[in-house]
Amino acid sequence: MRQSRLFTKTTKNISAEEKSLNAQLLTRGGFVDKLAAGIYTHLPLGLRVINKIGNIIREEMNALGAQEILMPALQPKANWQVTGRWDELDVLFKLKGDDSKEYALGATHEEVVVPLLGKFIFSYKDLPISVYQIQTKFRNEKRAKSGILRGRQFLMKDLYSFHADEKDLGEFYEKIKESYWKIFERVGIKEKTYLTLASGGTFSKYSHEFQTVTDAGEDTIYICKKCHLSINKEILADINPVCPECQSEEFDVKKAIEVGNIFKLNTRFSGPFNLRFKDADGKEKIIFMGCFGIGLDRLMGTVVEICNDENGIVWPANIAPFQAHLILLKPDDKESAKEAENIYDALQKADIEVLFDDRNLSAGIKLKDGDLIGIPVRLVVSGRNKGKIEVKERAKEEVRLLNLNEIIELIKGL
Ligand code: ATP
Ligand code: MG
């Protein structure tokens, strides 16, 4: 894409009330725009990142055999009354329709997915099933001060699984843990992410959160120094916890953000909706469920909190908006302009996603913008290197002169 055609611009002027680093960098770089507290537009660069995150999640969910659906955000009150959550869930946005019927904006989708699957599950032969969606959630969050880490409207992948018994749910739960690790590895935050025991609410003893360590985090976690299991402070009765895994009493205490959450719902929602199946003996039995979430915007914001330096964002290669940033330093110089056009063509032919800075701006501005936007590989065409291109990786200091083939090899290898 030509940067001269990109309708967004980088900006220095951001609202003083935007205190969080993720929102500051993403706004300055032209990735998101704030409409109101906790409500953001994804601009072209930001949407490219979100789509890449979404596709990584999709691949891992599909590999588990889960099927993608898209459920409505507008949900009738009656469904929420079945589970009691119309009155219980304090973050629920409620609306009135013309016909004096009331609706909720989906904060989560158990109230839709359980009756939905009830139309398709009859016997043990229909189980297990897992369905997921990537969809907009609405929550009237009290504190929406963490930029895109805590939105009032945000994208979530939520997967719901349906099982004949607790054992089958338990096995699926372990499989999904593994696929979450793959997702966090692919988006570049695995090393800072800890499997964390959290409260299970009324449904089970514990749930598990995936907590990524960053000072921007809203949670406090205790990381066991011996086995690296972590425990959310919210479930710790005493200040000297003992690790339930290895009995060690030594912990690192860190701030962290919950990027994902996995829950054994057991029969909490199948009960009220009477979601049952016939087993092999023809007996009716209740279905066991799990639910498994990951916030896409929150994941993008978490990556930004972790991957940055004083000049801007440093995107991990798998989720960068583009693979390469081609910068024409002197657009007036006909020969180097022609060289840059040729490189742009050749990279596209090699299936490399390139942002081509062909704008009529000073070299200083272009290089600064390049660092702020944070694309992994910067290619500078200046007309003085006789066919070679100045290559700098965003995360490294070193500048190298390489030819086109070497550059393609470098980018494909990242
Ligand atoms: P939190 O404890 O942070 O309020 P939660 O426990 O209510 O989150 P879930 O309902 O389990 O979150 O949602 C699944 C995932 O959705 C979370 O792990 C997180 O990644 C994301 N998420 C939840 N709330 C928000 C929000 N307000 N803004 C952005 N992402 C969110
Ligand atoms: Mg939580």
GROMACS .gro file of C-alpha atoms and ligand atoms in nm:
model
  446
    1MET     CA    1   0.000   0.000   0.000
    2ARG     CA    2   0.116   0.351  -0.081
    3GLN     CA    3   0.147   0.563   0.229
    4SER     CA    4   0.047   0.869   0.024
    5ARG     CA    5  -0.296   0.701  -0.018
    6LEU     CA    6  -0.336   0.603   0.350
    7PHE     CA    7  -0.604   0.841   0.477
    8THR     CA    8  -0.478   0.832   0.835
    9LYS     CA    9  -0.172   1.024   0.945
   10THR     CA   10   0.057   0.991   1.242
   11THR     CA   11  -0.013   1.257   1.501
   12LYS     CA   12   0.154   1.419   1.799
   13ASN     CA   13  -0.163   1.571   1.933
   14ILE     CA   14  -0.342   1.329   2.154
   15SER     CA   15  -0.587   1.405   2.428
   16ALA     CA   16  -0.426   1.465   2.769
   17GLU     CA   17  -0.674   1.227   2.923
   18GLU     CA   18  -0.533   0.937   2.717
   19LYS     CA   19  -0.297   0.820   2.991
   20SER     CA   20  -0.224   0.464   2.889
   21LEU     CA   21   0.081   0.388   2.677
   22ASN     CA   22  -0.099   0.146   2.445
   23ALA     CA   23  -0.362   0.404   2.350
   24GLN     CA   24  -0.102   0.679   2.316
   25LEU     CA   25   0.119   0.481   2.078
   26LEU     CA   26  -0.170   0.334   1.881
   27THR     CA   27  -0.332   0.676   1.842
   28ARG     CA   28  -0.008   0.850   1.746
   29GLY     CA   29   0.068   0.582   1.490
   30GLY     CA   30  -0.280   0.597   1.335
   31PHE     CA   31  -0.394   0.250   1.443
   32VAL     CA   32  -0.699   0.348   1.647
   33ASP     CA   33  -0.915   0.653   1.710
   34LYS     CA   34  -1.103   0.719   2.030
   35LEU     CA   35  -1.473   0.804   2.004
   36ALA     CA   36  -1.542   0.808   2.378
   37ALA     CA   37  -1.399   0.641   2.691
   38GLY     CA   38  -1.350   0.274   2.613
   39ILE     CA   39  -1.480   0.308   2.256
   40TYR     CA   40  -1.237   0.302   1.964
   41THR     CA   41  -1.239   0.283   1.584
   42HIS     CA   42  -0.992   0.044   1.425
   43LEU     CA   43  -0.821   0.240   1.148
   44PRO     CA   44  -0.662   0.063   0.847
   45LEU     CA   45  -0.331  -0.012   1.020
   46GLY     CA   46  -0.501  -0.125   1.342
   47LEU     CA   47  -0.752  -0.339   1.158
   48ARG     CA   48  -0.471  -0.519   0.976
   49VAL     CA   49  -0.318  -0.611   1.313
   50ILE     CA   50  -0.655  -0.719   1.455
   51ASN     CA   51  -0.724  -0.932   1.147
   52LYS     CA   52  -0.388  -1.104   1.178
   53ILE     CA   53  -0.452  -1.178   1.545
   54GLY     CA   54  -0.801  -1.302   1.451
   55ASN     CA   55  -0.666  -1.534   1.184
   56ILE     CA   56  -0.408  -1.686   1.418
   57ILE     CA   57  -0.684  -1.751   1.671
   58ARG     CA   58  -0.908  -1.897   1.396
   59GLU     CA   59  -0.637  -2.136   1.279
   60GLU     CA   60  -0.584  -2.267   1.630
   61MET     CA   61  -0.956  -2.298   1.706
   62ASN     CA   62  -1.023  -2.472   1.374
   63ALA     CA   63  -0.737  -2.712   1.448
   64LEU     CA   64  -0.928  -2.820   1.761
   65GLY     CA   65  -1.227  -2.903   1.543
   66ALA     CA   66  -1.427  -2.602   1.663
   67GLN     CA   67  -1.672  -2.446   1.415
   68GLU     CA   68  -1.700  -2.073   1.358
   69ILE     CA   69  -2.037  -1.900   1.387
   70LEU     CA   70  -2.152  -1.542   1.439
   71MET     CA   71  -2.424  -1.480   1.695
   72PRO     CA   72  -2.635  -1.165   1.737
   73ALA     CA   73  -2.518  -0.881   1.958
   74LEU     CA   74  -2.879  -0.779   2.019
   75GLN     CA   75  -3.036  -1.028   2.259
   76PRO     CA   76  -3.387  -1.055   2.404
   77LYS     CA   77  -3.433  -0.995   2.777
   78ALA     CA   78  -3.620  -1.324   2.813
   79ASN     CA   79  -3.303  -1.525   2.749
   80TRP     CA   80  -3.117  -1.331   3.019
   81GLN     CA   81  -3.400  -1.390   3.263
   82VAL     CA   82  -3.367  -1.766   3.220
   83THR     CA   83  -3.018  -1.755   3.374
   84GLY     CA   84  -3.093  -1.475   3.619
   85ARG     CA   85  -2.823  -1.258   3.470
   86TRP     CA   86  -3.057  -0.978   3.351
   87ASP     CA   87  -3.042  -0.856   3.712
   88GLU     CA   88  -2.708  -1.006   3.818
   89LEU     CA   89  -2.465  -0.881   3.556
   90ASP     CA   90  -2.386  -0.520   3.642
   91VAL     CA   91  -2.201  -0.446   3.316
   92LEU     CA   92  -2.498  -0.532   3.093
   93PHE     CA   93  -2.614  -0.258   2.854
   94LYS     CA   94  -2.995  -0.267   2.832
   95LEU     CA   95  -3.215  -0.122   2.557
   96LYS     CA   96  -3.583  -0.075   2.492
   97GLY     CA   97  -3.729  -0.167   2.153
   98ASP     CA   98  -4.023   0.006   1.981
   99ASP     CA   99  -4.259  -0.267   2.087
  100SER     CA  100  -4.171  -0.206   2.453
  101LYS     CA  101  -3.968  -0.526   2.446
  102GLU     CA  102  -3.631  -0.508   2.618
  103TYR     CA  103  -3.293  -0.623   2.492
  104ALA     CA  104  -2.937  -0.663   2.611
  105LEU     CA  105  -2.628  -0.586   2.408
  106GLY     CA  106  -2.426  -0.905   2.430
  107ALA     CA  107  -2.165  -0.889   2.705
  108THR     CA  108  -2.109  -1.263   2.657
  109HIS     CA  109  -2.307  -1.526   2.468
  110GLU     CA  110  -2.412  -1.815   2.691
  111GLU     CA  111  -2.772  -1.690   2.674
  112VAL     CA  112  -2.767  -1.727   2.295
  113VAL     CA  113  -2.542  -2.025   2.237
  114VAL     CA  114  -2.709  -2.265   2.482
  115PRO     CA  115  -3.062  -2.244   2.335
  116LEU     CA  116  -2.904  -2.242   1.988
  117LEU     CA  117  -2.721  -2.571   2.041
  118GLY     CA  118  -3.035  -2.710   2.206
  119LYS     CA  119  -3.187  -2.713   1.858
  120PHE     CA  120  -2.913  -2.941   1.727
  121ILE     CA  121  -2.800  -3.171   2.008
  122PHE     CA  122  -3.019  -3.478   2.062
  123SER     CA  123  -2.810  -3.781   2.143
  124TYR     CA  124  -2.463  -3.873   2.267
  125LYS     CA  125  -2.371  -3.909   1.900
  126ASP     CA  126  -2.397  -3.532   1.860
  127LEU     CA  127  -2.132  -3.472   2.128
  128PRO     CA  128  -1.881  -3.326   2.186
  129ILE     CA  129  -1.933  -3.001   1.996
  130SER     CA  130  -1.746  -2.675   2.014
  131VAL     CA  131  -1.843  -2.350   1.844
  132TYR     CA  132  -1.674  -2.012   1.851
  133GLN     CA  133  -1.710  -1.663   1.716
  134ILE     CA  134  -1.506  -1.346   1.688
  135GLN     CA  135  -1.751  -1.077   1.775
  136THR     CA  136  -1.811  -0.740   1.934
  137LYS     CA  137  -1.897  -0.746   2.303
  138PHE     CA  138  -2.052  -0.461   2.500
  139ARG     CA  139  -1.985  -0.407   2.868
  140ASN     CA  140  -2.058  -0.102   3.075
  141GLU     CA  141  -1.716  -0.111   3.240
  142LYS     CA  142  -1.679   0.126   3.534
  143ARG     CA  143  -1.312   0.189   3.476
  144ALA     CA  144  -1.225   0.237   3.113
  145LYS     CA  145  -0.888   0.399   3.167
  146SER     CA  146  -0.652   0.144   3.024
  147GLY     CA  147  -0.686   0.240   2.658
  148ILE     CA  148  -0.784  -0.057   2.445
  149LEU     CA  149  -0.708  -0.299   2.728
  150ARG     CA  150  -1.050  -0.234   2.879
  151GLY     CA  151  -1.312  -0.125   2.629
  152ARG     CA  152  -1.685  -0.071   2.665
  153GLN     CA  153  -1.707  -0.223   2.319
  154PHE     CA  154  -1.442  -0.474   2.219
  155LEU     CA  155  -1.372  -0.781   2.008
  156MET     CA  156  -1.363  -1.118   2.176
  157LYS     CA  157  -1.312  -1.470   2.056
  158ASP     CA  158  -1.546  -1.678   2.265
  159LEU     CA  159  -1.565  -2.053   2.230
  160TYR     CA  160  -1.832  -2.269   2.393
  161SER     CA  161  -1.792  -2.643   2.425
  162PHE     CA  162  -2.056  -2.908   2.496
  163HIS     CA  163  -1.980  -3.245   2.652
  164ALA     CA  164  -2.150  -3.564   2.765
  165ASP     CA  165  -1.969  -3.561   3.101
  166GLU     CA  166  -1.718  -3.385   3.321
  167LYS     CA  167  -1.434  -3.607   3.208
  168ASP     CA  168  -1.476  -3.513   2.843
  169LEU     CA  169  -1.494  -3.145   2.939
  170GLY     CA  170  -1.174  -3.187   3.140
  171GLU     CA  171  -0.991  -3.338   2.841
  172PHE     CA  172  -1.105  -3.061   2.609
  173TYR     CA  173  -1.001  -2.804   2.870
  174GLU     CA  174  -0.644  -2.935   2.861
  175LYS     CA  175  -0.639  -2.928   2.479
  176ILE     CA  176  -0.755  -2.571   2.465
  177LYS     CA  177  -0.486  -2.472   2.715
  178GLU     CA  178  -0.231  -2.600   2.465
  179SER     CA  179  -0.386  -2.408   2.177
  180TYR     CA  180  -0.388  -2.089   2.386
  181TRP     CA  181  -0.015  -2.132   2.441
  182LYS     CA  182   0.030  -2.166   2.064
  183ILE     CA  183  -0.169  -1.847   2.007
  184PHE     CA  184   0.030  -1.649   2.263
  185GLU     CA  185   0.354  -1.781   2.117
  186ARG     CA  186   0.252  -1.681   1.762
  187VAL     CA  187   0.151  -1.328   1.864
  188GLY     CA  188   0.479  -1.286   2.053
  189ILE     CA  189   0.379  -1.266   2.421
  190LYS     CA  190   0.427  -1.624   2.541
  191GLU     CA  191   0.744  -1.553   2.737
  192LYS     CA  192   0.571  -1.297   2.954
  193THR     CA  193   0.246  -1.489   2.993
  194TYR     CA  194   0.159  -1.710   3.292
  195LEU     CA  195  -0.113  -1.966   3.346
  196THR     CA  196  -0.287  -1.827   3.651
  197LEU     CA  197  -0.534  -1.972   3.897
  198ALA     CA  198  -0.834  -1.746   3.931
  199SER     CA  199  -1.167  -1.769   4.102
  200GLY     CA  200  -1.412  -2.002   3.933
  201GLY     CA  201  -1.713  -1.806   4.047
  202THR     CA  202  -2.001  -2.031   4.141
  203PHE     CA  203  -1.931  -2.299   3.882
  204SER     CA  204  -1.602  -2.461   3.980
  205LYS     CA  205  -1.314  -2.420   4.221
  206TYR     CA  206  -1.075  -2.242   3.990
  207SER     CA  207  -1.074  -2.103   3.643
  208HIS     CA  208  -0.751  -2.032   3.459
  209GLU     CA  209  -0.644  -1.697   3.327
  210PHE     CA  210  -0.358  -1.628   3.092
  211GLN     CA  211  -0.192  -1.327   3.251
  212THR     CA  212   0.074  -1.124   3.070
  213VAL     CA  213   0.318  -0.937   3.289
  214THR     CA  214   0.324  -0.561   3.227
  215ASP     CA  215   0.308  -0.258   3.455
  216ALA     CA  216  -0.003  -0.155   3.263
  217GLY     CA  217  -0.184  -0.458   3.402
  218GLU     CA  218  -0.480  -0.415   3.635
  219ASP     CA  219  -0.432  -0.746   3.817
  220THR     CA  220  -0.169  -0.860   4.064
  221ILE     CA  221  -0.036  -1.212   4.028
  222TYR     CA  222   0.191  -1.429   4.243
  223ILE     CA  223   0.428  -1.625   4.022
  224CYS     CA  224   0.577  -1.934   4.185
  225LYS     CA  225   0.956  -1.906   4.161
  226LYS     CA  226   0.991  -2.283   4.139
  227CYS     CA  227   0.727  -2.407   3.894
  228HIS     CA  228   0.605  -2.077   3.735
  229LEU     CA  229   0.240  -2.144   3.806
  230SER     CA  230   0.079  -1.818   3.901
  231ILE     CA  231  -0.207  -1.725   4.130
  232ASN     CA  232  -0.433  -1.423   4.097
  233LYS     CA  233  -0.427  -1.210   4.411
  234GLU     CA  234  -0.809  -1.199   4.403
  235ILE     CA  235  -0.828  -1.560   4.529
  236LEU     CA  236  -0.554  -1.538   4.793
  237ALA     CA  237  -0.688  -1.529   5.142
  238ASP     CA  238  -0.348  -1.486   5.309
  239ILE     CA  239  -0.039  -1.293   5.208
  240ASN     CA  240   0.194  -1.594   5.234
  241PRO     CA  241   0.049  -1.827   4.974
  242VAL     CA  242   0.164  -2.179   4.911
  243CYS     CA  243   0.188  -2.300   4.552
  244PRO     CA  244  -0.079  -2.568   4.501
  245GLU     CA  245   0.140  -2.730   4.234
  246CYS     CA  246   0.480  -2.761   4.408
  247GLN     CA  247   0.418  -2.634   4.763
  248SER     CA  248   0.687  -2.368   4.727
  249GLU     CA  249   0.633  -2.049   4.928
  250GLU     CA  250   0.847  -1.818   4.718
  251PHE     CA  251   0.674  -1.594   4.470
  252ASP     CA  252   0.742  -1.298   4.245
  253VAL     CA  253   0.464  -1.044   4.271
  254LYS     CA  254   0.384  -0.873   3.939
  255LYS     CA  255   0.127  -0.656   3.769
  256ALA     CA  256  -0.038  -0.835   3.478
  257ILE     CA  257  -0.321  -0.815   3.229
  258GLU     CA  258  -0.562  -1.101   3.166
  259VAL     CA  259  -0.542  -1.177   2.792
  260GLY     CA  260  -0.744  -1.495   2.805
  261ASN     CA  261  -0.969  -1.686   3.038
  262ILE     CA  262  -1.083  -2.049   3.037
  263PHE     CA  263  -1.376  -2.171   3.243
  264LYS     CA  264  -1.545  -2.497   3.327
  265LEU     CA  265  -1.907  -2.388   3.330
  266ASN     CA  266  -2.022  -2.743   3.408
  267THR     CA  267  -2.404  -2.720   3.422
  268ARG     CA  268  -2.439  -2.351   3.518
  269PHE     CA  269  -2.608  -2.266   3.184
  270SER     CA  270  -2.721  -2.604   3.051
  271GLY     CA  271  -2.927  -2.637   3.372
  272PRO     CA  272  -3.149  -2.329   3.336
  273PHE     CA  273  -3.199  -2.392   2.962
  274ASN     CA  274  -3.250  -2.763   3.026
  275LEU     CA  275  -2.992  -2.862   2.766
  276ARG     CA  276  -2.992  -3.242   2.764
  277PHE     CA  277  -2.901  -3.539   2.546
  278LYS     CA  278  -2.992  -3.906   2.531
  279ASP     CA  279  -2.707  -4.139   2.623
  280ALA     CA  280  -2.645  -4.482   2.467
  281ASP     CA  281  -2.907  -4.639   2.699
  282GLY     CA  282  -3.167  -4.383   2.598
  283LYS     CA  283  -3.141  -4.202   2.933
  284GLU     CA  284  -3.169  -3.820   2.936
  285LYS     CA  285  -2.864  -3.648   3.078
  286ILE     CA  286  -2.755  -3.291   3.135
  287ILE     CA  287  -2.478  -3.147   2.917
  288PHE     CA  288  -2.148  -3.014   3.058
  289MET     CA  289  -2.006  -2.694   2.914
  290GLY     CA  290  -1.687  -2.493   2.899
  291CYS     CA  291  -1.626  -2.138   2.779
  292PHE     CA  292  -1.302  -1.997   2.656
  293GLY     CA  293  -1.231  -1.629   2.580
  294ILE     CA  294  -0.957  -1.415   2.432
  295GLY     CA  295  -0.986  -1.038   2.383
  296LEU     CA  296  -0.849  -0.930   2.046
  297ASP     CA  297  -0.816  -0.557   2.116
  298ARG     CA  298  -0.678  -0.635   2.457
  299LEU     CA  299  -0.423  -0.865   2.297
  300MET     CA  300  -0.318  -0.591   2.053
  301GLY     CA  301  -0.288  -0.342   2.341
  302THR     CA  302  -0.090  -0.589   2.550
  303VAL     CA  303   0.157  -0.648   2.266
  304VAL     CA  304   0.204  -0.271   2.236
  305GLU     CA  305   0.263  -0.236   2.612
  306ILE     CA  306   0.537  -0.498   2.590
  307CYS     CA  307   0.687  -0.437   2.248
  308ASN     CA  308   0.792  -0.073   2.225
  309ASP     CA  309   1.085   0.161   2.276
  310GLU     CA  310   1.121   0.538   2.310
  311ASN     CA  311   1.055   0.582   1.937
  312GLY     CA  312   0.738   0.380   1.903
  313ILE     CA  313   0.593   0.033   1.857
  314VAL     CA  314   0.807  -0.272   1.770
  315TRP     CA  315   0.558  -0.522   1.622
  316PRO     CA  316   0.627  -0.896   1.637
  317ALA     CA  317   0.651  -1.012   1.274
  318ASN     CA  318   0.339  -1.234   1.281
  319ILE     CA  319   0.098  -0.955   1.362
  320ALA     CA  320   0.267  -0.646   1.216
  321PRO     CA  321   0.037  -0.441   0.990
  322PHE     CA  322   0.286  -0.490   0.703
  323GLN     CA  323   0.595  -0.708   0.668
  324ALA     CA  324   0.814  -0.435   0.523
  325HIS     CA  325   0.823  -0.057   0.524
  326LEU     CA  326   0.980   0.075   0.205
  327ILE     CA  327   1.091   0.435   0.240
  328LEU     CA  328   1.184   0.655  -0.053
  329LEU     CA  329   1.402   0.921   0.106
  330LYS     CA  330   1.419   1.172  -0.181
  331PRO     CA  331   1.105   1.157  -0.392
  332ASP     CA  332   1.245   1.439  -0.612
  333ASP     CA  333   1.535   1.229  -0.725
  334LYS     CA  334   1.394   1.057  -1.038
  335GLU     CA  335   1.640   0.772  -1.037
  336SER     CA  336   1.585   0.664  -0.679
  337ALA     CA  337   1.207   0.710  -0.722
  338LYS     CA  338   1.222   0.464  -1.011
  339GLU     CA  339   1.434   0.223  -0.811
  340ALA     CA  340   1.186   0.236  -0.521
  341GLU     CA  341   0.892   0.169  -0.756
  342ASN     CA  342   1.073  -0.135  -0.892
  343ILE     CA  343   1.143  -0.270  -0.545
  344TYR     CA  344   0.781  -0.209  -0.446
  345ASP     CA  345   0.664  -0.414  -0.746
  346ALA     CA  346   0.913  -0.691  -0.688
  347LEU     CA  347   0.824  -0.728  -0.318
  348GLN     CA  348   0.454  -0.745  -0.399
  349LYS     CA  349   0.521  -1.008  -0.663
  350ALA     CA  350   0.703  -1.205  -0.392
  351ASP     CA  351   0.382  -1.186  -0.182
  352ILE     CA  352   0.531  -0.953   0.075
  353GLU     CA  353   0.302  -0.696   0.235
  354VAL     CA  354   0.470  -0.359   0.190
  355LEU     CA  355   0.385  -0.013   0.312
  356PHE     CA  356   0.556   0.217   0.060
  357ASP     CA  357   0.633   0.564   0.194
  358ASP     CA  358   0.619   0.757  -0.132
  359ARG     CA  359   0.509   1.082   0.036
  360ASN     CA  360   0.657   1.419  -0.039
  361LEU     CA  361   0.792   1.474   0.310
  362SER     CA  362   1.133   1.521   0.467
  363ALA     CA  363   1.356   1.222   0.532
  364GLY     CA  364   1.345   1.297   0.906
  365ILE     CA  365   0.967   1.281   0.925
  366LYS     CA  366   0.953   0.961   0.725
  367LEU     CA  367   1.210   0.781   0.939
  368LYS     CA  368   1.041   0.895   1.260
  369ASP     CA  369   0.702   0.777   1.134
  370GLY     CA  370   0.860   0.446   1.039
  371ASP     CA  371   0.985   0.391   1.394
  372LEU     CA  372   0.650   0.495   1.543
  373ILE     CA  373   0.447   0.259   1.322
  374GLY     CA  374   0.692  -0.018   1.401
  375ILE     CA  375   0.693  -0.245   1.094
  376PRO     CA  376   0.960  -0.517   1.148
  377VAL     CA  377   1.179  -0.443   0.844
  378ARG     CA  378   1.264  -0.096   0.711
  379LEU     CA  379   1.401  -0.061   0.359
  380VAL     CA  380   1.548   0.276   0.269
  381VAL     CA  381   1.607   0.375  -0.092
  382SER     CA  382   1.831   0.680  -0.107
  383GLY     CA  383   1.983   0.661  -0.453
  384ARG     CA  384   2.341   0.643  -0.329
  385ASN     CA  385   2.390   0.269  -0.277
  386LYS     CA  386   2.413   0.146  -0.638
  387GLY     CA  387   2.133  -0.112  -0.647
  388LYS     CA  388   2.167  -0.215  -0.285
  389ILE     CA  389   1.908  -0.124  -0.028
  390GLU     CA  390   1.962  -0.005   0.327
  391VAL     CA  391   1.794  -0.256   0.555
  392LYS     CA  392   1.722  -0.210   0.924
  393GLU     CA  393   1.516  -0.436   1.144
  394ARG     CA  394   1.299  -0.236   1.383
  395ALA     CA  395   1.414  -0.435   1.683
  396LYS     CA  396   1.786  -0.405   1.599
  397GLU     CA  397   2.039  -0.124   1.568
  398GLU     CA  398   2.242  -0.259   1.278
  399VAL     CA  399   2.194  -0.122   0.924
  400ARG     CA  400   2.293  -0.349   0.634
  401LEU     CA  401   2.318  -0.309   0.257
  402LEU     CA  402   2.141  -0.598   0.086
  403ASN     CA  403   2.017  -0.682  -0.260
  404LEU     CA  404   1.654  -0.764  -0.338
  405ASN     CA  405   1.684  -1.143  -0.310
  406GLU     CA  406   1.858  -1.120   0.024
  407ILE     CA  407   1.582  -0.889   0.148
  408ILE     CA  408   1.306  -1.125   0.038
  409GLU     CA  409   1.484  -1.410   0.213
  410LEU     CA  410   1.523  -1.203   0.530
  411ILE     CA  411   1.156  -1.105   0.542
  412LYS     CA  412   1.027  -1.455   0.469
  413GLY     CA  413   1.251  -1.589   0.745
  414LEU     CA  414   1.110  -1.363   1.017
  415ATP     P1  415  -1.162  -0.875   3.336
  415ATP     O1  416  -1.136  -0.963   3.457
  415ATP     O2  417  -1.039  -0.815   3.279
  415ATP     O3  418  -1.271  -0.777   3.359
  415ATP     P2  419  -1.330  -1.085   3.244
  415ATP     O4  420  -1.280  -1.186   3.339
  415ATP     O5  421  -1.461  -1.021   3.270
  415ATP     O6  422  -1.217  -0.972   3.223
  415ATP     P3  423  -1.408  -1.264   3.033
  415ATP     O7  424  -1.551  -1.240   3.049
  415ATP     O8  425  -1.354  -1.393   3.076
  415ATP     O9  426  -1.326  -1.144   3.098
  415ATP    O10  427  -1.369  -1.233   2.883
  415ATP     C1  428  -1.274  -1.308   2.809
  415ATP     C2  429  -1.163  -1.219   2.760
  415ATP    O11  430  -1.212  -1.101   2.697
  415ATP     C3  431  -1.072  -1.166   2.870
  415ATP    O12  432  -0.976  -1.262   2.905
  415ATP     C4  433  -1.010  -1.044   2.802
  415ATP    O13  434  -0.904  -1.083   2.718
  415ATP     C5  435  -1.123  -0.993   2.717
  415ATP     N1  436  -1.193  -0.882   2.782
  415ATP     C6  437  -1.279  -0.887   2.886
  415ATP     N2  438  -1.325  -0.765   2.918
  415ATP     C7  439  -1.268  -0.679   2.828
  415ATP     C8  440  -1.278  -0.540   2.806
  415ATP     N3  441  -1.356  -0.462   2.881
  415ATP     N4  442  -1.206  -0.485   2.705
  415ATP     C9  443  -1.127  -0.561   2.627
  415ATP     N5  444  -1.114  -0.694   2.643
  415ATP    C10  445  -1.183  -0.753   2.742
  416MG      MG  446  -1.126  -1.178   3.477
   0.00000   0.00000   0.00000
